[in-house]
GROMACS .gro file of C-alpha atoms in nm:
model
  279
    1MET     CA    1  -2.705  -0.938   0.719
    2MET     CA    2  -2.449  -1.136   0.521
    3ARG     CA    3  -2.108  -0.976   0.496
    4GLN     CA    4  -1.978  -0.968   0.144
    5THR     CA    5  -1.616  -0.977   0.038
    6LEU     CA    6  -1.486  -0.688  -0.164
    7GLN     CA    7  -1.419  -0.824  -0.513
    8PRO     CA    8  -1.279  -0.660  -0.825
    9LEU     CA    9  -1.492  -0.584  -1.123
   10PHE     CA   10  -1.390  -0.701  -1.467
   11ARG     CA   11  -1.427  -0.467  -1.761
   12VAL     CA   12  -1.366  -0.522  -2.131
   13PRO     CA   13  -1.197  -0.223  -2.296
   14ARG     CA   14  -1.346  -0.108  -2.624
   15ALA     CA   15  -1.041  -0.226  -2.816
   16ALA     CA   16  -1.109  -0.579  -2.701
   17PHE     CA   17  -1.426  -0.594  -2.906
   18SER     CA   18  -1.278  -0.540  -3.271
   19SER     CA   19   1.409   0.048  -0.106
   20PHE     CA   20   1.595   0.313   0.182
   21SER     CA   21   1.792   0.306   0.494
   22SER     CA   22   1.592   0.207   0.803
   23SER     CA   23   1.749   0.471   1.027
   24SER     CA   24   1.537   0.707   1.237
   25ILE     CA   25   1.230   0.485   1.250
   26SER     CA   26   0.939   0.593   1.465
   27SER     CA   27   0.808   0.343   1.714
   28SER     CA   28   0.613   0.085   1.518
   29CYS     CA   29   0.267  -0.017   1.617
   30PHE     CA   30   0.166  -0.271   1.873
   31ARG     CA   31  -0.089  -0.522   1.746
   32PRO     CA   32  -0.397  -0.457   1.962
   33SER     CA   33  -0.688  -0.686   2.034
   34ILE     CA   34  -0.945  -0.624   1.762
   35SER     CA   35  -1.319  -0.630   1.798
   36PRO     CA   36  -1.491  -0.869   1.554
   37LYS     CA   37  -1.714  -0.585   1.433
   38ALA     CA   38  -1.628  -0.498   1.074
   39SER     CA   39  -1.753  -0.276   0.797
   40ILE     CA   40  -1.996  -0.429   0.550
   41PHE     CA   41  -1.875  -0.422   0.193
   42THR     CA   42  -2.108  -0.485  -0.098
   43SER     CA   43  -1.964  -0.664  -0.398
   44PRO     CA   44  -1.984  -0.468  -0.722
   45PRO     CA   45  -2.114  -0.649  -1.031
   46ALA     CA   46  -1.870  -0.851  -1.239
   47THR     CA   47  -1.829  -0.932  -1.607
   48LEU     CA   48  -1.537  -1.124  -1.748
   49SER     CA   49  -1.258  -0.923  -1.906
   50PRO     CA   50  -0.882  -0.880  -1.890
   51ILE     CA   51  -0.913  -0.546  -1.704
   52ARG     CA   52  -1.010  -0.538  -1.337
   53LEU     CA   53  -1.170  -0.290  -1.101
   54PHE     CA   54  -1.202  -0.303  -0.726
   55SER     CA   55  -1.579  -0.346  -0.662
   56SER     CA   56   0.264   1.403   1.083
   57THR     CA   57   0.603   1.438   0.973
   58PRO     CA   58   0.755   1.713   1.199
   59ALA     CA   59   0.765   2.059   1.040
   60THR     CA   60   1.137   2.075   1.118
   61MET     CA   61   1.196   1.811   0.854
   62ALA     CA   62   1.224   2.030   0.544
   63GLU     CA   63   1.363   1.997   0.197
   64THR     CA   64   1.685   2.184   0.124
   65THR     CA   65   1.475   2.458  -0.040
   66GLY     CA   66   1.314   2.533   0.298
   67THR     CA   67   0.974   2.403   0.192
   68GLU     CA   68   0.792   2.131   0.382
   69ARG     CA   69   0.850   1.773   0.272
   70LYS     CA   70   0.616   1.650   0.001
   71TYR     CA   71   0.610   1.293   0.135
   72ILE     CA   72   0.555   1.098   0.450
   73HIS     CA   73   0.762   0.777   0.465
   74THR     CA   74   0.609   0.455   0.597
   75PHE     CA   75   0.712   0.091   0.583
   76PHE     CA   76   0.592  -0.267   0.613
   77GLU     CA   77   0.809  -0.558   0.717
   78VAL     CA   78   0.648  -0.868   0.568
   79GLU     CA   79   0.688  -1.243   0.616
   80TRP     CA   80   0.559  -1.491   0.359
   81GLU     CA   81   0.604  -1.834   0.207
   82GLY     CA   82   0.666  -1.845  -0.164
   83PRO     CA   83   0.911  -1.903  -0.449
   84VAL     CA   84   1.260  -1.760  -0.430
   85MET     CA   85   1.311  -1.509  -0.712
   86ASP     CA   86   1.607  -1.525  -0.950
   87ASP     CA   87   1.827  -1.231  -1.055
   88GLN     CA   88   1.582  -1.143  -1.333
   89GLY     CA   89   1.291  -1.121  -1.090
   90GLN     CA   90   1.134  -1.449  -1.198
   91PRO     CA   91   1.012  -1.717  -0.955
   92THR     CA   92   1.222  -2.032  -0.918
   93SER     CA   93   1.113  -2.380  -0.811
   94THR     CA   94   1.256  -2.325  -0.461
   95VAL     CA   95   0.983  -2.236  -0.211
   96LYS     CA   96   1.058  -2.120   0.141
   97ARG     CA   97   0.961  -1.871   0.412
   98GLN     CA   98   1.104  -1.525   0.350
   99THR     CA   99   1.100  -1.177   0.498
  100GLY     CA  100   1.144  -0.836   0.342
  101ARG     CA  101   1.071  -0.468   0.379
  102ILE     CA  102   0.851  -0.240   0.168
  103ASN     CA  103   0.921   0.134   0.191
  104MET     CA  104   0.642   0.366   0.083
  105ARG     CA  105   0.598   0.737   0.015
  106LEU     CA  106   0.265   0.900   0.100
  107PHE     CA  107   0.168   1.225  -0.071
  108LYS     CA  108   0.184   1.520   0.167
  109ASP     CA  109   0.161   1.804  -0.085
  110PRO     CA  110  -0.153   2.007   0.003
  111GLU     CA  111  -0.226   2.041  -0.369
  112MET     CA  112  -0.302   1.668  -0.379
  113LYS     CA  113  -0.603   1.734  -0.151
  114ILE     CA  114  -0.595   1.396   0.025
  115PRO     CA  115  -0.488   1.476   0.385
  116ARG     CA  116  -0.740   1.246   0.554
  117THR     CA  117  -0.658   0.953   0.326
  118VAL     CA  118  -0.286   0.990   0.391
  119GLU     CA  119  -0.325   1.036   0.766
  120ASN     CA  120  -0.551   0.730   0.784
  121PHE     CA  121  -0.284   0.508   0.629
  122ARG     CA  122   0.001   0.664   0.827
  123ALA     CA  123  -0.180   0.628   1.159
  124LEU     CA  124  -0.267   0.267   1.082
  125CYS     CA  125   0.101   0.201   1.008
  126THR     CA  126   0.207   0.343   1.346
  127GLY     CA  127  -0.096   0.260   1.561
  128GLU     CA  128  -0.126   0.628   1.655
  129ASN     CA  129  -0.504   0.647   1.666
  130GLU     CA  130  -0.781   0.635   1.924
  131LYS     CA  131  -0.843   0.260   1.902
  132GLY     CA  132  -0.479   0.163   1.856
  133ASP     CA  133  -0.569  -0.006   1.526
  134CYS     CA  134  -0.268  -0.112   1.325
  135TYR     CA  135  -0.166  -0.297   1.011
  136LYS     CA  136   0.088  -0.498   1.212
  137GLY     CA  137  -0.033  -0.858   1.228
  138SER     CA  138  -0.265  -0.823   0.927
  139SER     CA  139  -0.204  -0.986   0.591
  140PHE     CA  140  -0.233  -0.943   0.216
  141HIS     CA  141  -0.548  -1.148   0.172
  142ARG     CA  142  -0.585  -1.115  -0.203
  143ILE     CA  143  -0.308  -1.109  -0.464
  144ILE     CA  144  -0.355  -1.119  -0.841
  145PRO     CA  145  -0.028  -1.137  -1.039
  146GLY     CA  146  -0.012  -0.875  -1.309
  147PHE     CA  147  -0.259  -0.654  -1.125
  148MET     CA  148  -0.233  -0.585  -0.752
  149LEU     CA  149  -0.177  -0.687  -0.388
  150GLN     CA  150  -0.468  -0.611  -0.152
  151GLY     CA  151  -0.446  -0.589   0.227
  152GLY     CA  152  -0.549  -0.384   0.527
  153ASP     CA  153  -0.834  -0.596   0.667
  154PHE     CA  154  -0.706  -0.620   1.024
  155THR     CA  155  -1.039  -0.721   1.178
  156ARG     CA  156  -1.143  -1.018   0.964
  157GLY     CA  157  -0.858  -1.082   0.725
  158ASN     CA  158  -1.079  -1.182   0.432
  159GLY     CA  159  -1.176  -0.854   0.267
  160THR     CA  160  -1.500  -0.800   0.461
  161GLY     CA  161  -1.355  -0.599   0.748
  162GLY     CA  162  -1.121  -0.326   0.857
  163ARG     CA  163  -1.204   0.028   0.960
  164SER     CA  164  -1.060   0.374   0.928
  165ILE     CA  165  -0.928   0.591   1.209
  166TYR     CA  166  -1.236   0.812   1.160
  167GLY     CA  167  -1.492   0.534   1.204
  168ASP     CA  168  -1.594   0.240   0.989
  169LYS     CA  169  -1.555   0.435   0.666
  170PHE     CA  170  -1.486   0.783   0.531
  171ALA     CA  171  -1.556   0.978   0.214
  172ASP     CA  172  -1.348   0.990  -0.104
  173GLU     CA  173  -1.126   1.297  -0.112
  174ASN     CA  174  -0.978   1.351  -0.458
  175LEU     CA  175  -1.095   1.113  -0.728
  176GLY     CA  176  -0.919   1.329  -0.985
  177LEU     CA  177  -0.580   1.177  -0.904
  178GLU     CA  178  -0.460   0.925  -1.161
  179HIS     CA  179  -0.336   0.567  -1.140
  180ASN     CA  180  -0.059   0.645  -1.387
  181LYS     CA  181   0.238   0.439  -1.268
  182THR     CA  182   0.321   0.097  -1.131
  183TYR     CA  183   0.354   0.025  -0.759
  184GLN     CA  184   0.098   0.285  -0.654
  185LEU     CA  185  -0.087   0.280  -0.324
  186SER     CA  186  -0.462   0.331  -0.352
  187MET     CA  187  -0.771   0.283  -0.138
  188ALA     CA  188  -0.984  -0.027  -0.189
  189ASN     CA  189  -1.355   0.039  -0.154
  190ALA     CA  190  -1.702  -0.098  -0.216
  191GLY     CA  191  -1.829   0.205  -0.403
  192PRO     CA  192  -1.835   0.579  -0.346
  193ASN     CA  193  -1.736   0.704   0.001
  194THR     CA  194  -1.667   0.361   0.154
  195ASN     CA  195  -1.297   0.394   0.240
  196GLY     CA  196  -1.186   0.203   0.548
  197SER     CA  197  -0.844   0.053   0.608
  198GLN     CA  198  -0.815  -0.170   0.303
  199PHE     CA  199  -0.568  -0.067   0.035
  200PHE     CA  200  -0.402  -0.212  -0.270
  201ILE     CA  201  -0.061  -0.184  -0.434
  202THR     CA  202  -0.067  -0.195  -0.812
  203THR     CA  203   0.190  -0.393  -1.010
  204ILE     CA  204   0.091  -0.245  -1.347
  205GLN     CA  205  -0.052   0.089  -1.458
  206THR     CA  206  -0.426   0.083  -1.383
  207GLY     CA  207  -0.573   0.389  -1.546
  208TRP     CA  208  -0.919   0.231  -1.561
  209LEU     CA  209  -0.937   0.276  -1.183
  210ASP     CA  210  -0.926   0.656  -1.217
  211GLY     CA  211  -1.232   0.823  -1.071
  212ARG     CA  212  -1.320   0.513  -0.867
  213HIS     CA  213  -1.036   0.488  -0.614
  214VAL     CA  214  -0.813   0.742  -0.442
  215PRO     CA  215  -0.437   0.690  -0.493
  216PHE     CA  216  -0.234   0.833  -0.206
  217GLY     CA  217   0.127   0.721  -0.248
  218TYR     CA  218   0.361   0.467  -0.398
  219VAL     CA  219   0.624   0.207  -0.318
  220GLU     CA  220   0.977   0.345  -0.338
  221THR     CA  221   1.111   0.255  -0.682
  222ASP     CA  222   1.439   0.450  -0.691
  223VAL     CA  223   1.694   0.168  -0.686
  224ASP     CA  224   1.969   0.410  -0.584
  225LEU     CA  225   1.784   0.476  -0.260
  226ASP     CA  226   1.609   0.142  -0.214
  227PRO     CA  227   1.700  -0.159  -0.427
  228ASP     CA  228   1.480  -0.402  -0.237
  229SER     CA  229   1.120  -0.278  -0.200
  230VAL     CA  230   1.015  -0.361  -0.557
  231LYS     CA  231   1.189  -0.700  -0.529
  232VAL     CA  232   0.980  -0.775  -0.220
  233ILE     CA  233   0.660  -0.672  -0.401
  234LYS     CA  234   0.743  -0.903  -0.693
  235ALA     CA  235   0.818  -1.193  -0.459
  236ILE     CA  236   0.488  -1.144  -0.275
  237GLU     CA  237   0.305  -1.106  -0.607
  238ALA     CA  238   0.431  -1.453  -0.701
  239THR     CA  239   0.235  -1.605  -0.410
  240GLY     CA  240  -0.099  -1.506  -0.562
  241SER     CA  241  -0.326  -1.647  -0.832
  242GLN     CA  242  -0.574  -1.519  -1.090
  243SER     CA  243  -0.855  -1.585  -0.843
  244GLY     CA  244  -0.674  -1.377  -0.582
  245ALA     CA  245  -0.624  -1.675  -0.350
  246ILE     CA  246  -0.283  -1.719  -0.187
  247LYS     CA  247  -0.115  -2.039  -0.309
  248TYR     CA  248   0.101  -2.110  -0.005
  249SER     CA  249   0.041  -2.194   0.361
  250LYS     CA  250   0.199  -1.878   0.504
  251ARG     CA  251  -0.004  -1.583   0.381
  252PRO     CA  252   0.206  -1.264   0.336
  253THR     CA  253   0.177  -1.105   0.681
  254ILE     CA  254   0.285  -0.761   0.802
  255ILE     CA  255   0.504  -0.838   1.104
  256ASN     CA  256   0.602  -0.476   1.164
  257SER     CA  257   0.495  -0.138   1.034
  258GLY     CA  258   0.552   0.226   1.108
  259GLU     CA  259   0.675   0.564   0.991
  260TRP     CA  260   1.039   0.642   0.930
  261TYR     CA  261   1.227   0.963   0.879
  262GLY     CA  262   1.457   0.907   0.585
  263GLN     CA  263   1.681   1.147   0.403
  264PRO     CA  264   1.541   1.265   0.069
  265LYS     CA  265   1.763   1.209  -0.232
  266GLU     CA  266   1.816   1.582  -0.285
  267GLU     CA  267   1.954   1.620   0.067
  268LYS     CA  268   2.160   1.301   0.036
  269ASP     CA  269   2.322   1.422  -0.285
  270LYS     CA  270   2.416   1.754  -0.130
  271THR     CA  271   2.574   1.596   0.178
  272GLU     CA  272   2.775   1.323   0.005
  273GLY     CA  273   3.145   1.392   0.042
  274VAL     CA  274   3.089   1.669   0.299
  275PRO     CA  275   3.285   1.624   0.625
  276ALA     CA  276   3.061   1.518   0.912
  277ALA     CA  277   3.124   1.842   1.102
  278GLU     CA  278   2.979   2.040   0.811
  279LYS     CA  279   2.663   1.829   0.765
   0.00000   0.00000   0.00000
């Protein structure tokens, strides 16, 4: 059977017709040998339009209120070739190899009702799963500026592979969650209940994806805590094209990944200026 690459759908809207400290990092994953077996994705239909569709933190780590943390923190360290960005976040004519770090928050609040989706991504960041599968060594194989960065295919690297920690694929959990902000993390799929390891990071608000994909976190955007993660996303976004193909020889590759135990802003604010002995 021919393996098909997961491609985005295009949809015409009706209107068209008229960055953190890296301290306390858990051990990042080792890149294991991967079997060539991969999940089969079927390509959804496509019509031209400007809008696109995609055919545990320890309990001792608590917020200052005494409640359990609402987020799990993970990271990617990425290497790529592409244009150097200027101070306004625009690509320059200088192209070179670069490295950078993307810090991400995964939703842990039980009310979100996505525990398996979150644990799948976390365990693939750290390699803490039965097969030792890991995002380390995989790449962003498809990047469309003004839309998204797609990655997570660690078995084939072209959008036809990858697998979850539960098997080749697992069911959608909460399709009621909204794609209502930029730099969200969401699961790529080939239709209902076909989640594997592939994910995408949005670079615009993508509300038309609601009900089709499960968002489960976001890139850290608080510049007071992390001034660099969004800059790295924008630089990687500049390596893509409207077809999704990467324009440069060095595809953006995850050279390290894992979970880290950062200090939430609320705790940081309350400990600033406090003598070390009192913290």
